[in-house]
Tab-separated table of C-alpha atoms and ligand atoms in Angstrom:
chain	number	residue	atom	x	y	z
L	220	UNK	CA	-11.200	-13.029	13.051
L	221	UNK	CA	-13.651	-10.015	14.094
L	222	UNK	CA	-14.733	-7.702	11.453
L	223	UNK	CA	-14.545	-4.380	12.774
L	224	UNK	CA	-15.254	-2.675	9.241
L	225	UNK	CA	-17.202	-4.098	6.412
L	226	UNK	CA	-18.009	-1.996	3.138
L	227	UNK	CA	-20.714	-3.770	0.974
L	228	UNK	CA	-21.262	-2.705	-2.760
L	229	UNK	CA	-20.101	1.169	-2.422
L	230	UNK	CA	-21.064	3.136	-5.553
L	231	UNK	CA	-20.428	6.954	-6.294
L	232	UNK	CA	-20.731	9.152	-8.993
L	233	UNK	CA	-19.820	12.866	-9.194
L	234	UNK	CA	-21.022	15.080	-11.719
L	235	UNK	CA	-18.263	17.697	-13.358
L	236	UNK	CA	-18.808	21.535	-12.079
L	237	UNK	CA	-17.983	22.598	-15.723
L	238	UNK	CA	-18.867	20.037	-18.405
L	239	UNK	CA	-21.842	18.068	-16.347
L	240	UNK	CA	-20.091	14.873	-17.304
L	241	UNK	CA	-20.568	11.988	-15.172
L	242	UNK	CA	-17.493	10.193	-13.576
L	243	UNK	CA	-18.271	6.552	-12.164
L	244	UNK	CA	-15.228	6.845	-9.083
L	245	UNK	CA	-16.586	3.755	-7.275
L	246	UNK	CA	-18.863	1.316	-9.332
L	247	UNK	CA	-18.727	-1.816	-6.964
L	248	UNK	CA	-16.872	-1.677	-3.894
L	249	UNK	CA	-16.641	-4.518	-1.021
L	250	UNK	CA	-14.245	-5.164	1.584
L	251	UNK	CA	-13.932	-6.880	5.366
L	252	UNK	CA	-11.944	-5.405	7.617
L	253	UNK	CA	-10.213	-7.437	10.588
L	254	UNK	CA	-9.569	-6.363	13.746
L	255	UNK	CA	-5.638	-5.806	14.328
L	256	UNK	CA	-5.474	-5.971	10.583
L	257	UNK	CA	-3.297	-3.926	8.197
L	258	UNK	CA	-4.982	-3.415	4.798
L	259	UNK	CA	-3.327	-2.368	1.538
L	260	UNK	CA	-5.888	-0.224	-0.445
L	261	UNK	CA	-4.170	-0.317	-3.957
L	262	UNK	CA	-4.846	0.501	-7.399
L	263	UNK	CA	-3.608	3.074	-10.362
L	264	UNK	CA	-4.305	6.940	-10.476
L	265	UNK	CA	-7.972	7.774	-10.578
L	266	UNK	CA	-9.020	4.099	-9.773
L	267	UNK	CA	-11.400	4.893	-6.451
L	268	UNK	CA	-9.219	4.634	-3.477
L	269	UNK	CA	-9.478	7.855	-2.228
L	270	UNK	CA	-13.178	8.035	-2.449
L	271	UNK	CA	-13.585	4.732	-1.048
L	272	UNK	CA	-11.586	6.216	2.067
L	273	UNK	CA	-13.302	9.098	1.948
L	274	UNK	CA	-17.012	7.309	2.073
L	275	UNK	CA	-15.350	4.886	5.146
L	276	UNK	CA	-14.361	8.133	7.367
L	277	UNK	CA	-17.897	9.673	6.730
L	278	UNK	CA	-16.364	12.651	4.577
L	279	UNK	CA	-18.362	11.475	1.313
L	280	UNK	CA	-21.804	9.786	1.570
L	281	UNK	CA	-21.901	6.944	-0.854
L	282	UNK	CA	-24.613	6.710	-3.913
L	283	UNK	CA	-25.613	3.307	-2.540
L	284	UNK	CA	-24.255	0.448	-0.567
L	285	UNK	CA	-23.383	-0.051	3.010
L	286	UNK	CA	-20.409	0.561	5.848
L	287	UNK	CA	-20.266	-0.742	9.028
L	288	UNK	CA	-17.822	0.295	11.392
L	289	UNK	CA	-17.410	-2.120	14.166
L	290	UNK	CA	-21.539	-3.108	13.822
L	291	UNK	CA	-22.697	0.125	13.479
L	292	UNK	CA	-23.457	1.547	10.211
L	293	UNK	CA	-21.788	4.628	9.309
L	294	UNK	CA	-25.322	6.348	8.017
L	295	UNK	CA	-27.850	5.231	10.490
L	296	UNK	CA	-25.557	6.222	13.496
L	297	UNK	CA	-23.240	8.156	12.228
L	298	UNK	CA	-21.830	9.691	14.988
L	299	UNK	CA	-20.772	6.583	16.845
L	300	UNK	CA	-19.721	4.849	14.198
L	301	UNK	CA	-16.988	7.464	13.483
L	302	UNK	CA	-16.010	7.658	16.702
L	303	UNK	CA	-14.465	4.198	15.769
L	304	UNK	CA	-12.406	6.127	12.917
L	305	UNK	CA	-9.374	8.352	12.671
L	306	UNK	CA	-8.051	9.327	9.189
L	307	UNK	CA	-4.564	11.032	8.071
L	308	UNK	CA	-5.970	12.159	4.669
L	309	UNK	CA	-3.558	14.069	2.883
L	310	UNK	CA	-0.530	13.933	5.412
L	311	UNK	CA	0.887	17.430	7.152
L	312	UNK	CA	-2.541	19.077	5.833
L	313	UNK	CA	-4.093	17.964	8.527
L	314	UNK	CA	-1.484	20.512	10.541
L	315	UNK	CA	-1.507	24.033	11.672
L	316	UNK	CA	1.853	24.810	10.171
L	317	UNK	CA	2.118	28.137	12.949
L	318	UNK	CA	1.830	25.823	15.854
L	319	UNK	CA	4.659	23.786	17.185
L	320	UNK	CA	4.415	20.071	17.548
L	321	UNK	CA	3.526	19.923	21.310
L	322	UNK	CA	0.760	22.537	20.297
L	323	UNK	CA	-0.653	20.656	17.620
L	324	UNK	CA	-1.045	17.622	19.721
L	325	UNK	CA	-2.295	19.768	22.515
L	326	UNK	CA	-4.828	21.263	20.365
L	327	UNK	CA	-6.158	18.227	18.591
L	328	UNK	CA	-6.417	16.603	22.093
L	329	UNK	CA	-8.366	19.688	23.283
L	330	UNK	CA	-11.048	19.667	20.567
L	331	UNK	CA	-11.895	16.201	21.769
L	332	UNK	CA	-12.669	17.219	25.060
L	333	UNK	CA	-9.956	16.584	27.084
L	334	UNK	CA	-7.800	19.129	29.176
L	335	UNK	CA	-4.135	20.064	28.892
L	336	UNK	CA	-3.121	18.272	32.161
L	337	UNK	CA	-5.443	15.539	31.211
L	338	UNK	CA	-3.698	14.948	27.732
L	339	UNK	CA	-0.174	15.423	29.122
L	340	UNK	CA	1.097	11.891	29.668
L	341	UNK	CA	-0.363	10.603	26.497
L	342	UNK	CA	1.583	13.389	24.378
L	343	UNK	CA	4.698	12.789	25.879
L	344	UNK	CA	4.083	9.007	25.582
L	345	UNK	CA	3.395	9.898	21.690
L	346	UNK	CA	6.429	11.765	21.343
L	347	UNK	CA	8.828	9.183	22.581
L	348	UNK	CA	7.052	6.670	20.506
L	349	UNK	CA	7.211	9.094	17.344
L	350	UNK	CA	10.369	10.155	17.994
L	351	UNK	CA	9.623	13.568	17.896
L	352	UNK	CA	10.388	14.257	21.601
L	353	UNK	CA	13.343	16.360	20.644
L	354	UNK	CA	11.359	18.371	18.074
L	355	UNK	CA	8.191	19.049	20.304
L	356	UNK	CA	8.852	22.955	20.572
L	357	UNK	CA	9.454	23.456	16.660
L	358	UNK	CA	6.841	24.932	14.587
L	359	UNK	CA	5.388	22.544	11.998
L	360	UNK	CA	6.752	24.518	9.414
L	361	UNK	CA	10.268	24.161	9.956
L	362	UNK	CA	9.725	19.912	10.308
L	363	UNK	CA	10.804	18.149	7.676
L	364	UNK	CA	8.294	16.425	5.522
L	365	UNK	CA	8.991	13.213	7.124
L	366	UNK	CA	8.385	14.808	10.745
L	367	UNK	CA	5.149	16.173	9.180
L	368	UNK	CA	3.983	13.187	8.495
L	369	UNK	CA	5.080	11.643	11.867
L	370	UNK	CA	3.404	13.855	13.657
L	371	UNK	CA	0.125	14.029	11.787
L	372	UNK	CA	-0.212	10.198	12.675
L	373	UNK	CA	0.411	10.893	16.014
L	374	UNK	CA	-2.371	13.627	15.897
L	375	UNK	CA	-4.540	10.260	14.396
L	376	UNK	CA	-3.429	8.067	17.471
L	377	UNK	CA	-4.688	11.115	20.159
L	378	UNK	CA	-8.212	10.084	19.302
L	379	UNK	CA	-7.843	6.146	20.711
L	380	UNK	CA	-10.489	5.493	17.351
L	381	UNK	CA	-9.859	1.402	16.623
L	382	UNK	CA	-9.389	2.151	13.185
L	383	UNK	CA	-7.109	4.658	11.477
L	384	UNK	CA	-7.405	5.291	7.907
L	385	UNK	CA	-4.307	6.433	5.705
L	386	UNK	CA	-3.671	8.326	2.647
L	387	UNK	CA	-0.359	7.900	0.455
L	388	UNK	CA	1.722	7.740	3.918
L	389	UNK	CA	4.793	7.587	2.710
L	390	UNK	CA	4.142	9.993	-0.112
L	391	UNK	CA	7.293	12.049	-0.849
L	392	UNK	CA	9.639	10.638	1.894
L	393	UNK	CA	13.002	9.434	1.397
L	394	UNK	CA	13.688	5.922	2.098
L	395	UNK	CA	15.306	6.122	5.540
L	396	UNK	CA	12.168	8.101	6.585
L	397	UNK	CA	9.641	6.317	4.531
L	398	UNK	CA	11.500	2.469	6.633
L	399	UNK	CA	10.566	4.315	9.553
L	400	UNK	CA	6.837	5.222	8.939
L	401	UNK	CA	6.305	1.649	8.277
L	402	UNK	CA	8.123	0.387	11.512
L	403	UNK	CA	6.121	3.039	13.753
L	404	UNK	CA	2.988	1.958	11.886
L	405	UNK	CA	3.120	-1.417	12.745
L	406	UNK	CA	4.283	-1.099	16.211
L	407	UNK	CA	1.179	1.105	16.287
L	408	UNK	CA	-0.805	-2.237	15.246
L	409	UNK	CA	1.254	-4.261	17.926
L	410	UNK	CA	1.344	-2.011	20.653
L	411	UNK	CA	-1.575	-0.261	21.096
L	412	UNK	CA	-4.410	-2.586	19.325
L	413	UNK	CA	-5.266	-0.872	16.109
L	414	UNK	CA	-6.479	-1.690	12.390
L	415	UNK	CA	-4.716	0.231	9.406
L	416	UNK	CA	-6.246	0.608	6.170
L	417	UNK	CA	-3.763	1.964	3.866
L	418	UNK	CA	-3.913	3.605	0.385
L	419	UNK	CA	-0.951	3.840	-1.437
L	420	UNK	CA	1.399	3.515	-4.380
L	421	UNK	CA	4.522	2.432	-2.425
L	422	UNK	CA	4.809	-1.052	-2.708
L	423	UNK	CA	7.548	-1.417	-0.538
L	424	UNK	CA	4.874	-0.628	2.013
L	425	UNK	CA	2.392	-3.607	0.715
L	426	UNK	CA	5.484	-5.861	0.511
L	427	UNK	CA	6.921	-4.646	4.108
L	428	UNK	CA	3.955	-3.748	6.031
L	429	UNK	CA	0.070	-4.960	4.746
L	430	UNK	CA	-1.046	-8.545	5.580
L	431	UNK	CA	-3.714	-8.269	2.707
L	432	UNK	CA	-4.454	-6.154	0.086
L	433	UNK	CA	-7.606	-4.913	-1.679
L	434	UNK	CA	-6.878	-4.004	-5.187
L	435	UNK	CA	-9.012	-1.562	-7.348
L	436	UNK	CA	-9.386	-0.555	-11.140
L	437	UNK	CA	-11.411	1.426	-12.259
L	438	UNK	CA	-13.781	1.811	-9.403
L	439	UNK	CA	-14.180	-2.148	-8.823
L	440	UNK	CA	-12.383	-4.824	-7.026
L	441	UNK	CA	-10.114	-7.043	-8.951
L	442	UNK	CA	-8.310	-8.380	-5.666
L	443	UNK	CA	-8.686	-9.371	-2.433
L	444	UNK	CA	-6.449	-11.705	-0.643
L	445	UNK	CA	-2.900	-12.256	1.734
L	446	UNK	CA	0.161	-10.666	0.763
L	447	UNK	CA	2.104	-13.577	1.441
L	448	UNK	CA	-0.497	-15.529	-1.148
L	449	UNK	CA	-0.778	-13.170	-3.785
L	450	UNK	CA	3.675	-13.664	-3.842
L	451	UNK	CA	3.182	-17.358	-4.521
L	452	UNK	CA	0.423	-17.081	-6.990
L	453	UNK	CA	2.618	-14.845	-9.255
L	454	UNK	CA	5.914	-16.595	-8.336
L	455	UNK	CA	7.207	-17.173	-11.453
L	456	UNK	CA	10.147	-19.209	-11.852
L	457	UNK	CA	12.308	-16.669	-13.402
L	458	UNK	CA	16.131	-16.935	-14.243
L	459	UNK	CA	19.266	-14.336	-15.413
L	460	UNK	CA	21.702	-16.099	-16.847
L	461	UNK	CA	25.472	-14.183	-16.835
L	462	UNK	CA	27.720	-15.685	-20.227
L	463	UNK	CA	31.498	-14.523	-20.561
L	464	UNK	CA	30.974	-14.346	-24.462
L	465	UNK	CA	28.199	-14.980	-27.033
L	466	UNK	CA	25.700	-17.752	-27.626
L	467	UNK	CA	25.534	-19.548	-30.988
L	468	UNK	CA	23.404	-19.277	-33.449
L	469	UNK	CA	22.227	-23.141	-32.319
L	470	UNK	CA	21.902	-22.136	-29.202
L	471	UNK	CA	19.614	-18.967	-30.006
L	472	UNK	CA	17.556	-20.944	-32.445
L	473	UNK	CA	17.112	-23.870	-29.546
L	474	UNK	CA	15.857	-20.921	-26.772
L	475	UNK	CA	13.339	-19.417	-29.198
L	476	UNK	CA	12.011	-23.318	-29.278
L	477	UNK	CA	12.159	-23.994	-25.732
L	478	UNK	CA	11.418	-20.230	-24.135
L	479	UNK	CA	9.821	-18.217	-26.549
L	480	UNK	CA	9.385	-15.335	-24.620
L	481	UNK	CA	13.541	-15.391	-23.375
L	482	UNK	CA	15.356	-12.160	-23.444
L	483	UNK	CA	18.615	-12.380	-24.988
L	484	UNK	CA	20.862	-9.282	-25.317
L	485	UNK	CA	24.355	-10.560	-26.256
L	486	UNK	CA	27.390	-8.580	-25.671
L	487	UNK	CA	31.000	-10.470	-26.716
L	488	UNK	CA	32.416	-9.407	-22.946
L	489	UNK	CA	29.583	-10.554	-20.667
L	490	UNK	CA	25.940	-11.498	-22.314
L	491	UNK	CA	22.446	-11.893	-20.392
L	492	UNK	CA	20.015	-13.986	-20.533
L	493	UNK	CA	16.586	-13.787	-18.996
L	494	UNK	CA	13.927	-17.209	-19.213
L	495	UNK	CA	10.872	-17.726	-17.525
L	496	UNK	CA	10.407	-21.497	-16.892
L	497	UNK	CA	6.880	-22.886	-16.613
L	498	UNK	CA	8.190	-25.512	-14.176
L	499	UNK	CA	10.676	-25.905	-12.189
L	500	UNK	CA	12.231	-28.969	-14.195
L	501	UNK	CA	12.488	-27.118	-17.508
L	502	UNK	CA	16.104	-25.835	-15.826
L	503	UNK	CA	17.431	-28.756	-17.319
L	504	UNK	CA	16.631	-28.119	-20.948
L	505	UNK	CA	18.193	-24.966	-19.661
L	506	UNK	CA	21.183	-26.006	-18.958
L	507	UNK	CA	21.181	-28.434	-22.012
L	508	UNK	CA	21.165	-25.696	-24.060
L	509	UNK	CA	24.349	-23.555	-22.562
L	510	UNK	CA	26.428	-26.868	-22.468
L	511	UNK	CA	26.299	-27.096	-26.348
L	512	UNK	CA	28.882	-24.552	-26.428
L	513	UNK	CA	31.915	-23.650	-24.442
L	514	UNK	CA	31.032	-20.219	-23.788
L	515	UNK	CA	32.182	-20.019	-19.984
L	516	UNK	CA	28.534	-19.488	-17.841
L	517	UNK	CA	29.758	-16.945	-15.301
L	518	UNK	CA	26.669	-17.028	-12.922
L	519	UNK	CA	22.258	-18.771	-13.172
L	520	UNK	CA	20.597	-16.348	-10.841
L	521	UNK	CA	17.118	-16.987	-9.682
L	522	UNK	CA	14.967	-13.265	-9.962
L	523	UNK	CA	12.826	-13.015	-7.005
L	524	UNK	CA	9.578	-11.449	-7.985
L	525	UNK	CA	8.517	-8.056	-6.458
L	526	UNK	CA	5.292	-7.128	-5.324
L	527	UNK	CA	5.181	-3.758	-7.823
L	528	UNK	CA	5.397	-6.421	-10.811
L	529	UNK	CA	2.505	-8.506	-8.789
L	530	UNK	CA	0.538	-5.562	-9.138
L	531	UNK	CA	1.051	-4.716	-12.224
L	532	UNK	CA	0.475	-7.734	-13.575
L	533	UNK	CA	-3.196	-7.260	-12.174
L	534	UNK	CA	-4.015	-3.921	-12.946
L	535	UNK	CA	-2.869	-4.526	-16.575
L	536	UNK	CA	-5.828	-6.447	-17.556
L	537	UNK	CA	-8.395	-3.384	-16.402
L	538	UNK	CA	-11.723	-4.684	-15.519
L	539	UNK	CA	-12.464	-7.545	-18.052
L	540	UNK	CA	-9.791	-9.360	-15.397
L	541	UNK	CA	-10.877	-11.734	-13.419
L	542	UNK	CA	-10.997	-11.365	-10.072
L	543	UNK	CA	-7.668	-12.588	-8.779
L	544	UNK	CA	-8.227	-14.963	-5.331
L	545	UNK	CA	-6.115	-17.490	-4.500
L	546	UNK	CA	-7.871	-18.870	-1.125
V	172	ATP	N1	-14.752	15.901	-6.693
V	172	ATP	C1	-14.667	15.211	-7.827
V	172	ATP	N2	-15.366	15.582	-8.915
V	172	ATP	C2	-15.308	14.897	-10.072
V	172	ATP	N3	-14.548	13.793	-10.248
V	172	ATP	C3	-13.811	13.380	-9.203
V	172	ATP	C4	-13.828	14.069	-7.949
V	172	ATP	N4	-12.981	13.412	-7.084
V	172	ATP	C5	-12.477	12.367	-7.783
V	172	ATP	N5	-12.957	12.348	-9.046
V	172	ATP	C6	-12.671	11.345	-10.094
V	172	ATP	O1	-13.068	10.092	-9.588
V	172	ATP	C7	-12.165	9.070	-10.006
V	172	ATP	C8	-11.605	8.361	-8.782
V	172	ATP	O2	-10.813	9.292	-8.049
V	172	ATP	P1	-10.071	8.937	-6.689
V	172	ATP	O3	-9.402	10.188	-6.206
V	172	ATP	O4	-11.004	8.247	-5.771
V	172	ATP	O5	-8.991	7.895	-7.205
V	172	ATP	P2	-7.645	7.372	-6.524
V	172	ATP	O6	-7.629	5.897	-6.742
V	172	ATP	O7	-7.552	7.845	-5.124
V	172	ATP	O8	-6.531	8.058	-7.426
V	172	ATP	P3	-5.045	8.592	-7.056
V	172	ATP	O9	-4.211	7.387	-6.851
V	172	ATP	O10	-4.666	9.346	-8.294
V	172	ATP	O11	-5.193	9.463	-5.850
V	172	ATP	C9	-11.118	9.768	-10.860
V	172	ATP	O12	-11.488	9.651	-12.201
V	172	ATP	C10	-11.205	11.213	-10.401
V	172	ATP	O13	-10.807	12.086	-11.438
């Protein structure tokens, strides 16, 4: 694996126009990076990602600490190292609304150097692959939000930068739209060599999309590892269990024995019950207990956990957690 960005203990502070007051954004940041890598920048409201992003694309200058963008460090040779860097920072903002989309792409391409007939075959190349080929005489202002957003990552691509850096991407798109960002953003990683960093609150895009995920509260990492490893860490064994009637009183007293922290909520048509089991063989105590009676057991159903209540269950704990790592 080749690092092509590495961020070593980021700190920034801003200082309140008004009040003077002092707000630590990013108190101990580090991160790697890998080439051909899509990254997951998490974390509640307010907890640093944005700043983090903006300190990696050269927009903020960090308090202390280091980034280096593919071996070059993004204060001693600043120029180059950006050159390594696109961003999408706050989606169709990075438009000009009164331009169509063809325009927009012709323009960006234009203020990095290149001429119209130069750029030709690479816009039309990005409007196939955006799907936007159809659209690429509309003004930006009559796209929908979705298209907006397409085509503001396209704008990102022109630029051939190894590294493009996203902000909320899915932000405010519905789901058909918001399935197809993701698909176009990985075929972006497939097909034409990129890395992705990602911040976002969409965790259908973590789940779907990101490899590995940095996660950050309160301007400090409390995670860093693989998607698919994070999943098994918090895999708990969790059961809903579908009754056509009630459970007895036996049976109630026995649960609050065996799975204290069981969710009963009876109903005399069709009752639920939800149990967490510490191991996989406590299913038969489980099952011990329903037989006592013969209330009919109309389905067991095993929940499959999510990666929203992954991440909560991190964030939770603020920043007395410890640092969640499974490898
Ligand atoms: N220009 C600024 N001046 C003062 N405080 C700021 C400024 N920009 C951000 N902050 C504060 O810094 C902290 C981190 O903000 P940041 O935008 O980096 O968080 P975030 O994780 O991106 O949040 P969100 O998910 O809400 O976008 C917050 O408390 C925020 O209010």
């Amino acid at each position: 694996m080749e690092p092509i960005i590495e961020v070593k203990n980021l700190m920034k502070t801003y200082k309140k126009r008004r009040t003077k007051e002092l707000v630590h954004a990013v108190t101990d940041v580090s991160f790697t990076v890998n080439r051909g890598e899509i990254l997951g920048l998490l974390g509640p409201n307010g907890a640093g990602k944005t700043t983090t992003i903006k300190m990696i694309c050269g927009l903020l200058i960090p308090d202390s600490g280091t980034i280096t963008v593919n071996g070059l460090n993004n204060q001693k040779k600043r120029f180059d190292s950006l050159r390594h860097i696109s961003a999408v920072l706050e989606g169709n903002r990075n438009l000009y609304w009164r331009l169509t989309v063809r325009e927009n792409l012709e323009y960006f391409a234009g203020n990095r150097g290149a001429s119209r007939k130069e750029v030709a075959g690479k816009i039309d190349d990005l409007l196939e692959k955006f799907r936007l080929k159809d659209k690429e005489n509309e003004l930006v202002n009559r796209l929908s939000r979705g298209m907006q957003q397409k085509l503001a990552i396209a704008v990102a691509m022109l630029a051939e930068s190894d590294v493009i850096l996203l902000d909320e991407p899915t932000l405010g798109l519905d789901v058909e739209t918001g399935y197809e960002v993701r698909q176009l953003l990985r075929e972006i990683v497939r097909d034409y060599n990129r890395t992705i960093i990602i911040s976002t609150h969409d965790m259908d895009v973590v789940q779907d999309l990101c490899e590995r995920t940095v996660i950050v509260n309160q301007g400090k990492i409390v995670t860093d590892d693989r998607v698919e490893n994070l999943m098994k860490l918090f895999d708990i064994r969790s059961y809903t269990v579908t009754l056509s009637g009630l459970l007895s009183a036996q049976q109630q007293q026995l649960l609050l024995q065996q799975f204290p922290n069981h969710v009963y909520t009876p109903d005399t048509v069709q009752s639920k019950l939800e149990v967490d089991l510490a191991k996989s063989e406590e299913i038969y105590n489980l099952f011990d207990v329903l037989k006592m009676e013969a209330t009919p057991v109309e389905s067991i159903d095993r929940n499959t956990v999510n990666f929203e209540q992954i991440f909560m269950q991190i964030v939770k704990g603020g920043t007395n957690d410890a640092m969640v790592k499974s490898s």
